Coordinates of C-alpha atoms in Angstrom, one line a residue:
X1 CA 51.0 6.7 37.0
X2 CA 51.2 8.9 33.9
X3 CA 50.3 5.8 31.7
X4 CA 47.3 5.2 34.0
X5 CA 46.1 8.8 33.7
X6 CA 46.5 8.8 29.9
X7 CA 44.5 5.6 29.8
X8 CA 41.7 7.1 31.9
X9 CA 41.8 10.3 29.8
X10 CA 41.5 8.3 26.6
X11 CA 38.5 6.4 28.1
X12 CA 36.8 9.6 29.1
X13 CA 37.4 11.2 25.7
X14 CA 36.0 8.0 24.0
X15 CA 32.9 8.1 26.2
X16 CA 32.4 11.8 25.5
X17 CA 32.7 11.1 21.7
X18 CA 30.2 8.2 21.9
X19 CA 27.7 10.3 23.9
X20 CA 28.1 13.3 21.6
X21 CA 27.7 11.1 18.5
X22 CA 24.6 9.5 20.0
X23 CA 23.1 12.9 20.8
X24 CA 23.8 14.3 17.4
X25 CA 22.2 11.2 15.7
X26 CA 19.0 11.6 17.7
X27 CA 16.2 13.4 15.8
X28 CA 15.2 16.7 17.3
X29 CA 12.2 16.5 19.6
X30 CA 9.4 19.0 19.1
X31 CA 8.4 21.1 22.0
X32 CA 5.2 20.2 23.9
X33 CA 3.8 23.6 22.8
X34 CA 4.4 22.7 19.1
X35 CA 2.8 19.2 19.5
X36 CA -0.3 20.8 21.1
X37 CA -0.5 23.5 18.5
X38 CA -0.1 21.2 15.5
X39 CA -2.4 18.6 17.0
X40 CA -5.4 20.9 17.4
X41 CA -6.2 20.5 13.7
X42 CA -7.1 16.8 14.1
X43 CA -9.7 14.7 15.9
X44 CA -10.9 11.1 15.3
X45 CA -13.5 8.7 16.7
X46 CA -12.4 5.0 16.8
X47 CA -15.0 2.3 15.9
X48 CA -14.4 -1.5 15.8
X49 CA -14.8 -3.3 12.5
X50 CA -15.0 -6.8 13.9
X51 CA -15.0 -8.7 17.2
X52 CA -12.4 -8.3 19.9
X53 CA -12.4 -12.0 20.6
X54 CA -9.3 -13.8 19.3
X55 CA -9.5 -17.6 19.3
X56 CA -6.8 -18.2 16.8
X57 CA -3.4 -16.5 16.2
X58 CA -1.4 -18.8 14.0
X59 CA -1.8 -21.0 10.9
X60 CA -0.9 -24.5 10.1
X61 CA 2.1 -24.4 7.8
X62 CA 4.2 -26.8 5.7
X63 CA 6.6 -29.0 7.7
X64 CA 9.6 -27.0 6.5
X65 CA 8.2 -23.9 8.2
X66 CA 6.9 -25.4 11.5
X67 CA 9.9 -24.0 13.4
X68 CA 9.0 -20.4 12.2
X69 CA 5.2 -20.8 12.0
X70 CA 4.6 -17.5 13.8
X71 CA 6.7 -15.7 11.2
X72 CA 4.8 -17.5 8.4
X73 CA 1.5 -16.5 10.0
X74 CA 2.3 -12.8 10.1
X75 CA 0.3 -11.6 7.1
X76 CA -3.3 -11.6 6.0
X77 CA -5.2 -8.7 7.5
X78 CA -6.4 -6.3 4.8
X79 CA -9.0 -3.6 4.3
X80 CA -10.6 -1.7 1.4
X81 CA -13.1 1.2 1.2
X82 CA -15.4 1.3 -1.7
X83 CA -19.0 2.0 -2.9
X84 CA -20.5 -1.5 -3.3
X85 CA -24.1 -0.5 -2.9
X86 CA -24.0 2.4 -5.5
X87 CA -25.2 5.1 -3.1
X88 CA -22.5 7.5 -4.3
X89 CA -20.2 7.3 -1.3
X90 CA -17.3 5.0 -0.5
X91 CA -18.9 4.0 2.8
X92 CA -18.6 0.2 2.5
X93 CA -15.7 -1.9 3.7
X94 CA -14.1 -5.1 2.5
X95 CA -12.3 -6.6 5.5
X96 CA -10.1 -9.7 5.6
X97 CA -9.7 -11.1 9.1
X98 CA -7.0 -13.8 9.4
X99 CA -8.6 -15.1 12.7
X100 CA -11.2 -16.9 10.7
X101 CA -9.8 -16.3 7.1
X102 CA -13.0 -14.4 6.2
X103 CA -13.6 -11.9 3.4
X104 CA -16.4 -9.7 4.7
X105 CA -18.4 -6.8 3.1
X106 CA -20.2 -4.4 5.5
X107 CA -21.2 -0.8 5.8
X108 CA -18.9 1.7 7.6
X109 CA -19.7 1.9 11.3
X110 CA -22.2 4.8 11.9
X111 CA -23.5 4.8 8.3
X112 CA -27.1 3.7 7.5
X113 CA -27.8 0.0 7.6
X114 CA -28.1 -0.3 3.8
X115 CA -27.2 -4.0 3.7
X116 CA -26.3 -6.7 6.2
X117 CA -22.7 -7.8 6.5
X118 CA -21.9 -11.0 4.6
X119 CA -18.9 -13.1 3.5
X120 CA -17.6 -13.7 0.0
X121 CA -16.9 -17.4 -0.5
X122 CA -15.4 -19.1 -3.5
X123 CA -18.3 -21.4 -4.1
X124 CA -17.7 -23.9 -6.9
X125 CA -14.0 -23.2 -7.2
X126 CA -11.1 -25.3 -5.8
X127 CA -10.5 -24.0 -2.3
X128 CA -9.3 -25.6 1.0
X129 CA -7.4 -24.9 4.2
X130 CA -4.1 -24.6 2.4
X131 CA -5.3 -21.3 1.0
X132 CA -5.7 -18.0 2.8
X133 CA -6.9 -14.6 1.6
X134 CA -4.4 -11.7 1.8
X135 CA -6.1 -8.8 0.1
X136 CA -9.3 -7.4 -1.3
X137 CA -9.3 -5.0 -4.3
X138 CA -12.6 -3.4 -5.4
X139 CA -13.0 -2.5 -9.1
X140 CA -15.3 -2.8 -12.1
X141 CA -13.6 -5.7 -13.7
X142 CA -16.2 -6.6 -16.3
X143 CA -16.9 -2.9 -17.0
X144 CA -20.7 -3.1 -16.5
X145 CA -21.0 -0.2 -14.0
X146 CA -21.3 -2.5 -10.9
X147 CA -18.7 -2.7 -8.2
X148 CA -16.9 -6.1 -8.2
X149 CA -13.9 -7.1 -6.1
X150 CA -10.8 -9.2 -6.5
X151 CA -9.4 -11.3 -3.6
X152 CA -5.8 -12.5 -3.7
X153 CA -4.4 -15.4 -1.6
X154 CA -1.5 -17.4 -0.4
X155 CA -1.9 -20.9 -1.9
X156 CA -3.7 -20.0 -5.1
X157 CA -4.2 -17.4 -7.8
X158 CA -6.7 -14.6 -7.3
X159 CA -10.5 -14.9 -7.6
X160 CA -12.7 -12.3 -9.2
X161 CA -16.1 -11.8 -7.5
X162 CA -18.3 -10.2 -10.2
X163 CA -21.5 -8.4 -9.2
X164 CA -24.6 -9.6 -11.1
X165 CA -27.7 -8.3 -9.3
X166 CA -29.4 -6.4 -6.5
X167 CA -29.9 -6.5 -3.6
X168 CA -26.4 -6.5 -2.2
X169 CA -25.9 -9.9 -0.7
X170 CA -23.4 -12.8 -1.0
X171 CA -25.5 -14.2 -3.8
X172 CA -25.0 -11.0 -5.8
X173 CA -21.4 -12.0 -6.6
X174 CA -20.3 -14.7 -9.0
X175 CA -16.8 -16.1 -8.2
X176 CA -14.5 -16.6 -11.2
X177 CA -10.9 -17.7 -11.6
X178 CA -8.6 -15.0 -12.8
X179 CA -6.3 -17.7 -14.2
X180 CA -7.7 -20.9 -15.8
X181 CA -6.9 -23.3 -14.3
X182 CA -5.9 -21.8 -11.1
X183 CA -2.2 -21.7 -10.1
X184 CA -0.4 -21.9 -6.8
X185 CA 0.7 -18.4 -6.1
X186 CA 1.5 -16.6 -2.9
X187 CA 0.3 -13.0 -3.5
X188 CA 0.9 -10.0 -1.3
X189 CA 0.1 -7.0 -3.5
X190 CA -2.1 -6.0 -6.4
X191 CA -2.4 -2.6 -8.0
X192 CA -4.7 -1.4 -10.8
X193 CA -3.9 0.8 -13.8
X194 CA -4.2 1.0 -17.6
X195 CA -0.6 -0.1 -18.0
X196 CA -0.6 -0.5 -21.8
X197 CA -2.8 2.6 -22.6
X198 CA -5.6 0.8 -24.4
X199 CA -8.4 2.3 -22.3
X200 CA -9.0 -0.6 -20.0
X201 CA -7.9 -1.2 -16.4
X202 CA -5.2 -3.9 -16.0
X203 CA -3.6 -5.3 -12.9
X204 CA -0.1 -5.8 -11.6
X205 CA 0.4 -8.7 -9.2
X206 CA 3.2 -9.0 -6.7
X207 CA 4.0 -12.5 -5.5
X208 CA 6.1 -13.4 -2.4
X209 CA 7.0 -17.1 -1.9
X210 CA 8.1 -19.1 -5.0
X211 CA 5.4 -20.0 -7.4
X212 CA 4.0 -23.5 -6.6
X213 CA 5.1 -23.4 -2.9
X214 CA 2.3 -24.8 -0.8
X215 CA 3.2 -22.7 2.2
X216 CA 0.1 -23.5 4.3
X217 CA -0.1 -27.2 3.4
X218 CA 0.9 -29.2 6.5
X219 CA 1.6 -32.2 4.2
X220 CA 3.6 -30.4 1.6
X221 CA 7.2 -31.5 1.0
X222 CA 8.7 -29.4 -1.9
X223 CA 11.9 -27.8 -3.0
X224 CA 9.9 -24.6 -3.4
X225 CA 9.4 -24.4 0.3
X226 CA 12.4 -22.1 1.0
X227 CA 13.2 -18.7 2.4
X228 CA 15.1 -15.8 0.8
X229 CA 18.6 -16.6 -0.5
X230 CA 19.8 -13.2 0.8
X231 CA 18.8 -10.6 3.4
X232 CA 19.7 -7.8 1.0
X233 CA 19.6 -9.3 -2.5
X234 CA 17.0 -12.1 -2.5
X235 CA 15.7 -13.0 -6.0
X236 CA 14.3 -16.4 -5.4
X237 CA 10.7 -15.4 -4.6
X238 CA 7.6 -15.6 -6.6
X239 CA 7.2 -14.1 -10.1
X240 CA 5.4 -10.8 -10.4
X241 CA 2.9 -10.6 -13.2
X242 CA 1.0 -8.1 -15.4
X243 CA -2.5 -9.1 -16.3
X244 CA -4.0 -7.2 -19.3
X245 CA -7.8 -6.7 -19.6
X246 CA -9.1 -8.6 -22.7
X247 CA -13.0 -8.6 -22.7
X248 CA -16.0 -9.0 -20.5
X249 CA -19.6 -10.1 -20.3
X250 CA -22.3 -8.7 -18.0
X251 CA -25.8 -10.0 -17.1
X252 CA -26.8 -13.1 -15.0
X253 CA -23.4 -14.8 -15.5
X254 CA -20.9 -11.9 -15.6
X255 CA -17.4 -12.7 -16.8
X256 CA -14.1 -10.8 -17.2
X257 CA -11.1 -12.1 -19.0
X258 CA -7.5 -11.1 -18.3
X259 CA -4.4 -12.5 -20.0
X260 CA -0.8 -12.5 -18.6
X261 CA 1.6 -10.3 -20.5
X262 CA 4.5 -12.7 -20.2
X263 CA 7.1 -10.4 -21.6
X264 CA 6.1 -7.2 -19.7
X265 CA 8.7 -7.8 -17.0
X266 CA 12.4 -8.8 -17.4
X267 CA 13.7 -11.4 -14.8
X268 CA 15.3 -8.4 -13.0
X269 CA 11.9 -6.9 -12.6
X270 CA 9.7 -9.9 -11.8
X271 CA 11.9 -11.9 -9.4
X272 CA 11.8 -10.8 -5.8
X273 CA 9.9 -11.1 -2.5
X274 CA 7.3 -8.4 -3.3
X275 CA 5.2 -6.9 -0.4
X276 CA 3.8 -3.7 -2.0
X277 CA 3.1 -2.2 -5.4
X278 CA 2.3 1.3 -6.5
X279 CA 1.1 2.7 -9.8
X280 CA 1.5 6.4 -10.6
X281 CA 2.1 8.5 -13.7
X282 CA 5.3 10.1 -12.6
X283 CA 6.3 11.9 -15.9
X284 CA 2.8 13.0 -17.2
X285 CA 2.8 10.8 -20.3
X286 CA -0.5 9.2 -19.4
X287 CA 0.9 5.8 -18.6
X288 CA 1.3 4.6 -15.0
X289 CA 4.8 3.8 -13.9
X290 CA 5.2 1.1 -11.3
X291 CA 7.1 1.0 -7.9
X292 CA 7.8 -2.5 -6.7
X293 CA 8.6 -2.7 -2.9
X294 CA 10.6 -5.8 -2.3
X295 CA 11.4 -7.6 1.0
X296 CA 15.1 -8.8 1.2
X297 CA 16.3 -6.8 -1.8
X298 CA 16.3 -3.6 -3.8
X299 CA 13.0 -2.0 -4.7
X300 CA 12.4 -1.4 -8.4
X301 CA 11.1 1.8 -10.1
X302 CA 9.7 0.7 -13.5
X303 CA 9.3 3.4 -16.2
X304 CA 6.3 2.6 -18.4
X305 CA 7.1 2.6 -22.1
X306 CA 4.2 0.6 -23.3
X307 CA 1.9 0.8 -26.3
X308 CA -1.6 -0.7 -26.6
X309 CA -1.3 -4.4 -26.4
X310 CA 2.5 -4.3 -26.0
X311 CA 3.3 -3.5 -22.3
X312 CA 7.0 -2.8 -21.6
X313 CA 8.9 -1.3 -18.7
X314 CA 12.4 -0.1 -18.1
X315 CA 14.1 -0.3 -14.7
X316 CA 15.3 3.1 -13.7
X317 CA 17.8 3.8 -10.8
X318 CA 18.5 6.9 -8.9
X319 CA 21.7 9.0 -8.8
X320 CA 24.2 8.1 -6.0
X321 CA 25.8 11.4 -4.8
X322 CA 29.1 11.6 -3.0
X323 CA 27.4 11.6 0.4
X324 CA 24.7 9.1 -0.4
X325 CA 24.9 5.6 1.0
X326 CA 24.2 2.9 -1.6
X327 CA 21.1 1.8 0.3
X328 CA 19.7 5.4 0.1
X329 CA 19.9 5.4 -3.7
X330 CA 16.6 4.5 -5.5
X331 CA 16.8 1.0 -6.9
X332 CA 20.0 0.1 -5.1
X333 CA 18.7 -0.3 -1.5
X334 CA 19.0 -3.5 0.5
X335 CA 16.1 -2.8 2.8
X336 CA 12.7 -4.5 3.4
X337 CA 10.1 -2.5 1.4
X338 CA 6.6 -3.0 2.7
X339 CA 4.4 -0.1 1.5
X340 CA 4.4 2.8 -0.9
X341 CA 2.4 6.0 -1.4
X342 CA 2.7 9.0 -3.7
X343 CA 2.3 12.4 -2.0
X344 CA 3.7 15.7 -3.5
X345 CA 6.0 16.6 -0.6
X346 CA 7.7 19.5 -2.2
X347 CA 4.5 20.8 -3.9
X348 CA 6.1 20.9 -7.4
X349 CA 3.1 19.1 -9.0
X350 CA 5.3 16.0 -9.5
X351 CA 4.5 12.9 -7.4
X352 CA 7.0 11.9 -4.8
X353 CA 7.2 8.5 -3.0
X354 CA 7.2 7.4 0.6
X355 CA 8.1 3.8 1.4
X356 CA 7.9 1.7 4.5
X357 CA 10.9 -0.3 5.8
X358 CA 12.1 -1.8 9.1
X359 CA 13.4 0.9 11.4
X360 CA 13.4 -0.6 14.8
X361 CA 15.7 1.1 17.4
X362 CA 18.4 -1.1 18.9
X363 CA 17.4 -3.9 16.4
X364 CA 17.3 -3.6 12.7
X365 CA 17.5 0.1 11.8
X366 CA 17.2 0.6 8.1
X367 CA 15.2 3.7 7.0
X368 CA 11.9 4.6 5.6
X369 CA 12.2 6.4 2.3
X370 CA 10.9 9.8 1.2
X371 CA 11.9 9.9 -2.5
X372 CA 11.5 13.6 -3.3
X373 CA 11.6 14.7 -7.0
X374 CA 14.6 16.8 -8.1
X375 CA 13.3 17.6 -11.5
X376 CA 10.1 18.1 -13.4
X377 CA 11.4 15.4 -15.8
X378 CA 11.9 12.7 -13.2
X379 CA 13.4 10.3 -15.8
X380 CA 15.8 12.9 -17.2
X381 CA 19.0 11.3 -18.7
X382 CA 17.6 7.8 -18.1
X383 CA 17.9 8.1 -14.3
X384 CA 15.4 8.5 -11.6
X385 CA 15.7 12.0 -10.4
X386 CA 14.6 11.3 -6.8
X387 CA 16.7 11.7 -3.6
X388 CA 15.8 10.4 -0.2
X389 CA 14.9 13.1 2.3
X390 CA 13.3 10.9 5.0
X391 CA 15.7 11.9 7.7
X392 CA 15.5 15.7 7.4
X393 CA 11.7 15.4 7.0
X394 CA 11.5 13.4 10.2
X395 CA 9.9 10.2 8.8
X396 CA 12.9 7.9 8.5
X397 CA 12.2 6.1 11.8
X398 CA 8.9 4.4 12.8
X399 CA 9.4 0.8 13.8
X400 CA 8.5 -2.3 11.6
X401 CA 6.6 -0.5 8.9
X402 CA 3.8 -1.9 6.7
X403 CA 1.2 -0.1 4.6
X404 CA 1.6 3.6 4.3
X405 CA -1.0 6.2 3.0
X406 CA -1.0 10.0 2.6
X407 CA -3.8 12.5 2.7
X408 CA -5.0 15.8 3.9
X409 CA -6.8 15.0 7.1
X410 CA -6.9 18.6 8.4
X411 CA -8.4 19.9 5.1
X412 CA -5.9 22.8 4.9
X413 CA -3.8 21.6 2.0
X414 CA -1.0 20.0 4.0
X415 CA 0.0 16.3 3.6
X416 CA -0.2 13.9 6.5
X417 CA 1.3 10.4 6.5
X418 CA -0.3 7.4 8.2
X419 CA 1.6 4.1 8.6
X420 CA 0.8 0.7 9.9
X421 CA 3.5 -1.0 12.0
X422 CA 4.4 -4.1 14.0
X423 CA 5.3 -7.7 13.1
X424 CA 4.5 -10.5 15.5
X425 CA 3.2 -10.2 19.0
X426 CA 4.4 -12.5 21.8
X427 CA 6.1 -12.5 25.2
X428 CA 9.7 -13.4 24.3
X429 CA 11.8 -10.8 22.5
X430 CA 13.5 -12.6 19.6
X431 CA 15.4 -9.6 18.2
X432 CA 18.8 -10.9 19.2
X433 CA 18.1 -14.1 17.2
X434 CA 16.9 -12.1 14.2
X435 CA 20.0 -10.0 14.3
X436 CA 22.1 -13.1 14.3
X437 CA 20.0 -14.4 11.4
X438 CA 20.7 -11.2 9.4
X439 CA 24.4 -11.9 9.5
X440 CA 24.0 -15.6 8.5
X441 CA 25.7 -16.8 5.4
X442 CA 23.3 -16.7 2.4
X443 CA 24.0 -20.3 1.6
X444 CA 22.3 -21.2 5.0
X445 CA 19.7 -18.5 5.0
X446 CA 17.6 -20.1 2.2
X447 CA 16.9 -23.2 4.4
X448 CA 14.2 -22.5 7.0
X449 CA 15.7 -25.3 9.1
X450 CA 18.7 -23.1 9.7
X451 CA 16.5 -20.3 11.1
X452 CA 16.0 -19.6 14.8
X453 CA 12.7 -20.4 16.4
X454 CA 9.8 -18.0 15.8
X455 CA 6.8 -19.6 17.5
X456 CA 3.5 -18.3 18.9
X457 CA 5.0 -16.9 22.1
X458 CA 7.8 -15.0 20.3
X459 CA 7.8 -11.3 19.8
X460 CA 9.3 -9.0 17.1
X461 CA 8.2 -5.4 17.3
X462 CA 4.8 -6.7 18.5
X463 CA 3.9 -3.5 20.4
X464 CA 4.8 -0.9 17.7
X465 CA 2.4 2.0 17.5
X466 CA 0.9 3.0 14.2
X467 CA 2.1 6.4 13.0
X468 CA 0.3 9.7 12.2
X469 CA 3.0 12.1 10.8
X470 CA 2.1 15.8 10.6
X471 CA 4.4 18.5 9.3
X472 CA 5.5 21.0 11.9
X473 CA 6.3 24.7 11.5
X474 CA 10.0 23.8 10.8
X475 CA 9.1 21.5 7.9
X476 CA 9.8 18.3 9.9
X477 CA 7.1 15.7 10.4
X478 CA 5.9 14.9 13.9
X479 CA 4.2 11.7 15.0
X480 CA 1.0 12.7 16.7
X481 CA -0.6 9.3 16.9
X482 CA -0.4 9.1 20.7
X483 CA -1.8 12.6 21.2
X484 CA -4.7 11.8 18.7
X485 CA -5.4 8.4 20.2
X486 CA -4.8 6.5 16.9
X487 CA -1.5 4.7 17.8
X488 CA -3.4 1.4 17.9
X489 CA -0.4 -0.5 19.3
X490 CA 0.2 -4.0 18.0
X491 CA 0.7 -5.6 14.5
X492 CA -1.2 -3.7 11.8
X493 CA -1.1 -4.3 8.1
X494 CA -3.4 -2.5 5.7
X495 CA -4.8 1.1 5.6
X496 CA -7.6 2.5 3.5
X497 CA -8.6 6.2 3.1
X498 CA -12.0 7.8 2.1
X499 CA -14.3 10.6 2.9
X500 CA -17.0 8.0 3.7
X501 CA -19.8 10.5 4.5
X502 CA -18.8 13.2 2.0
X503 CA -18.5 15.9 4.7
X504 CA -15.1 17.1 3.5
X505 CA -13.2 15.3 6.2
X506 CA -10.9 12.3 5.3
X507 CA -11.5 9.1 7.3
X508 CA -9.5 5.9 7.4
X509 CA -9.6 2.2 8.3
X510 CA -6.8 0.0 9.7
X511 CA -6.6 -3.8 9.3
X512 CA -4.9 -5.4 12.3
X513 CA -3.2 -8.8 12.3
X514 CA -4.7 -11.4 14.7
X515 CA -6.7 -8.7 16.6
X516 CA -9.6 -6.3 16.2
X517 CA -9.5 -3.9 13.3
X518 CA -10.8 -0.3 13.4
X519 CA -12.3 2.6 11.5
X520 CA -11.3 6.1 12.4
X521 CA -14.0 8.7 11.6
X522 CA -12.6 12.2 11.2
X523 CA -14.4 14.5 13.7
X524 CA -12.3 17.7 13.4
X525 CA -14.3 20.8 14.1
X526 CA -12.6 23.2 11.7
X527 CA -14.3 23.4 8.3
X528 CA -12.3 24.2 5.1
X529 CA -13.6 24.6 1.5
X530 CA -12.6 21.7 -0.8
X531 CA -13.3 20.1 -4.2
X532 CA -14.2 16.4 -4.0
X533 CA -14.5 14.6 -7.3
X534 CA -15.8 11.2 -8.3
X535 CA -14.3 10.8 -11.7
X536 CA -16.2 8.2 -13.8
X537 CA -16.2 7.0 -17.4
X538 CA -19.1 5.5 -19.4
X539 CA -18.9 1.8 -19.8
X540 CA -19.8 2.0 -23.5
X541 CA -17.3 0.0 -25.4
X542 CA -15.1 1.5 -28.1
X543 CA -15.7 -1.6 -30.3
X544 CA -18.7 -3.8 -29.5
X545 CA -22.2 -3.6 -28.1
X546 CA -23.7 -0.5 -26.5
X547 CA -23.7 -0.7 -22.7
X548 CA -25.0 1.7 -20.0
X549 CA -23.4 2.5 -16.8
X550 CA -20.4 4.3 -15.3
X551 CA -17.1 3.1 -13.7
X552 CA -14.4 4.8 -11.8
X553 CA -11.9 6.5 -14.1
X554 CA -8.7 4.7 -12.8
X555 CA -5.7 6.8 -13.8
X556 CA -7.4 10.1 -14.2
X557 CA -5.5 13.2 -13.0
X558 CA -6.8 16.3 -11.3
X559 CA -4.9 19.6 -11.1
X560 CA -6.2 22.5 -9.1
X561 CA -5.1 25.7 -10.9
X562 CA -6.5 28.4 -8.6
X563 CA -7.7 28.5 -5.0
X564 CA -5.3 25.8 -3.9
X565 CA -4.4 25.8 -0.3
X566 CA -1.4 23.5 -0.8
X567 CA -2.0 20.1 -2.3
X568 CA -2.7 20.8 -5.9
X569 CA -2.7 17.5 -7.8
X570 CA -4.3 14.0 -7.4
X571 CA -4.2 10.8 -9.4
X572 CA -6.9 8.1 -9.1
X573 CA -4.9 4.9 -8.3
X574 CA -6.7 3.5 -5.3
X575 CA -5.0 0.1 -4.8
X576 CA -1.4 1.3 -4.1
X577 CA 0.5 -0.2 -1.2
X578 CA 0.2 -3.3 1.0
X579 CA -3.1 -4.8 2.0
X580 CA -5.0 -1.5 1.8
X581 CA -7.2 0.0 -0.9
X582 CA -8.6 3.5 -0.7
X583 CA -11.6 5.0 -2.5
X584 CA -11.2 5.9 -6.2
X585 CA -11.9 9.6 -5.6
X586 CA -9.9 12.8 -5.5
X587 CA -10.3 15.5 -2.8
X588 CA -8.3 18.7 -2.9
X589 CA -8.4 21.5 -0.3
X590 CA -9.1 25.2 -1.3
X591 CA -7.9 28.4 0.3
X592 CA -10.3 29.9 2.8
X593 CA -12.9 32.1 1.1
X594 CA -12.7 30.4 -2.3
X595 CA -16.0 30.3 -4.0
X596 CA -14.9 28.7 -7.3
X597 CA -11.8 26.8 -8.4
X598 CA -10.2 26.3 -11.8
X599 CA -9.6 22.6 -12.3
X600 CA -8.0 20.6 -15.1
X601 CA -8.9 16.9 -15.5
X602 CA -6.9 14.5 -17.7
X603 CA -8.0 11.0 -18.6
X604 CA -7.8 8.2 -21.1
X605 CA -11.1 7.0 -22.6
X606 CA -12.2 3.4 -23.3
X607 CA -10.7 3.7 -26.8
X608 CA -7.3 4.7 -25.4
X609 CA -7.5 8.3 -26.5
X610 CA -6.2 10.9 -24.0
X611 CA -8.3 14.0 -23.1
X612 CA -8.0 17.1 -21.1
X613 CA -10.8 19.4 -19.9
X614 CA -10.8 22.7 -17.9
X615 CA -13.6 23.4 -15.5
X616 CA -14.6 26.0 -12.9
X617 CA -16.1 24.3 -9.9
X618 CA -17.7 25.4 -6.7
X619 CA -16.6 23.8 -3.5
X620 CA -18.1 20.4 -2.4
X621 CA -18.5 16.9 -3.7
X622 CA -19.6 16.2 -7.3
X623 CA -19.4 13.5 -9.9
X624 CA -17.8 14.2 -13.3
X625 CA -18.5 12.1 -16.3
X626 CA -15.4 11.9 -18.5
X627 CA -16.7 11.1 -21.9
X628 CA -15.1 9.8 -25.2
X629 CA -15.8 13.1 -26.9
X630 CA -13.4 14.9 -24.5
X631 CA -16.1 16.5 -22.4
X632 CA -16.2 16.4 -18.6
X633 CA -19.6 17.2 -17.3
X634 CA -21.3 17.0 -13.9
X635 CA -23.9 14.3 -13.4
X636 CA -26.2 13.3 -10.5
X637 CA -25.9 9.9 -9.0

């Protein structure tokens, strides 16, 4: 009897400990009153970007991948906001819809019908059904003052679409190979920046499947058609590349030439399954550092130590403290990085980093990251002085994360975080099989034939809601997406932010996978003063013929020195993350009643020289021309 009682008592104590541990591990829930109070600062109108009809939800794939064709078909939706028609506002959209593999340019819903929607097609270039677009990156690639775009793919290297003439139609763009002749790449991320400091915008390219792998070719039989060789340390993916700007031609047949900097990345930096890239000047030296978010292995933070024409990076890791798990140490994680953005979470004027991972309850629960700076010199002592604060900040858990963007949607100086989520939508939950796969021996994992089935009817986090994190009064972020009607349940991929109508309210667009995509117009009623800046540079060459025109000053930095309501710095790097490109603008909130703000702008000119200018600006939107003589003056567009 006593033995039986002791046994029951032990079971009861064990149950109490389990329940207590579970309760302690649950994040605190905000009160309904707090949710209502915080949510009153936001309001959005939802507008469709494409048809709701879905006639296709899967791709033809190589025979090696037929068993997991739903998994292989999980990417492709992408969105960018830009000013293609030169009306002075980023109210045009480049949308990639995997349902018909289209790359479409169109005005933002509700804006004037300035041009009719049209598709960009690679006329005259090698292109077939084994290739699929994955992202659209607007930019002025031949530096002639007109908005071009780059489209990257699975199945081939990227294509530049260079603008040649008005009016804005499909015929206005000339398709050109980025790489001659084209290569078989499988690209999932591109970011822009002047990486070598020579005054011209370069591009970093993140590839996923091994180079040469014809993933979408139903006739392909190749050794390159493989999966990752580890769930936590996979290094057999495609090679990442840095493409340096060389020269350009404008006119009737525009051209832009980029060359690969083959020694920019070491094998440790370039080999991985990259899903997102982020450029940001973390230490204020005028050179963009690079965050590489890798699937199936550690992310990389690359410190930029380049000189003009000689790009070079150093991989920098974080400090593992006594209580820090290895996977919560920057550069040592084993998670599935799929997005990155650079807010200033602790308002110390040093960029922080937020990163998407897989955080599905009762499935694969990793953690999103909130890498918060611990020093003004973030590379002090050769280490990355960032610690993860995602759990205390309330943003560690969100589902199967993808692109992530940050901005001030309330206009009061506080940072909000939007995140796309969801993987594949079906009717049969395949998380048990995926959990088994995650424990499979690495020697078997690389062979797709050893994987469980992931077909069109199978589901993995297919009903995840998108997230809209808002900081509450206790400092923790609260997901208000359901209350605001922006949860948009189902697989989503790319996010793009812009004040599309220049009313001082930040809008955004979401690219959804195999379903209708949407634009969310900010309709909040509360007005706040702000300074909105379009920072542009003259296209006159440092060496060469005179040219007229202006281009976005990629890499320029704005610091608000007085009148700041909260967010005080901004850097112009629009193409960070996964499958989403925001406008190349800076918008900073001012304290109520502010009639003029002191602003410092820093930039690098077309000759590579660095400049800084102090200005006093009244609230509102304006365009600043950042010139080679070091002046920053307002112009009318």
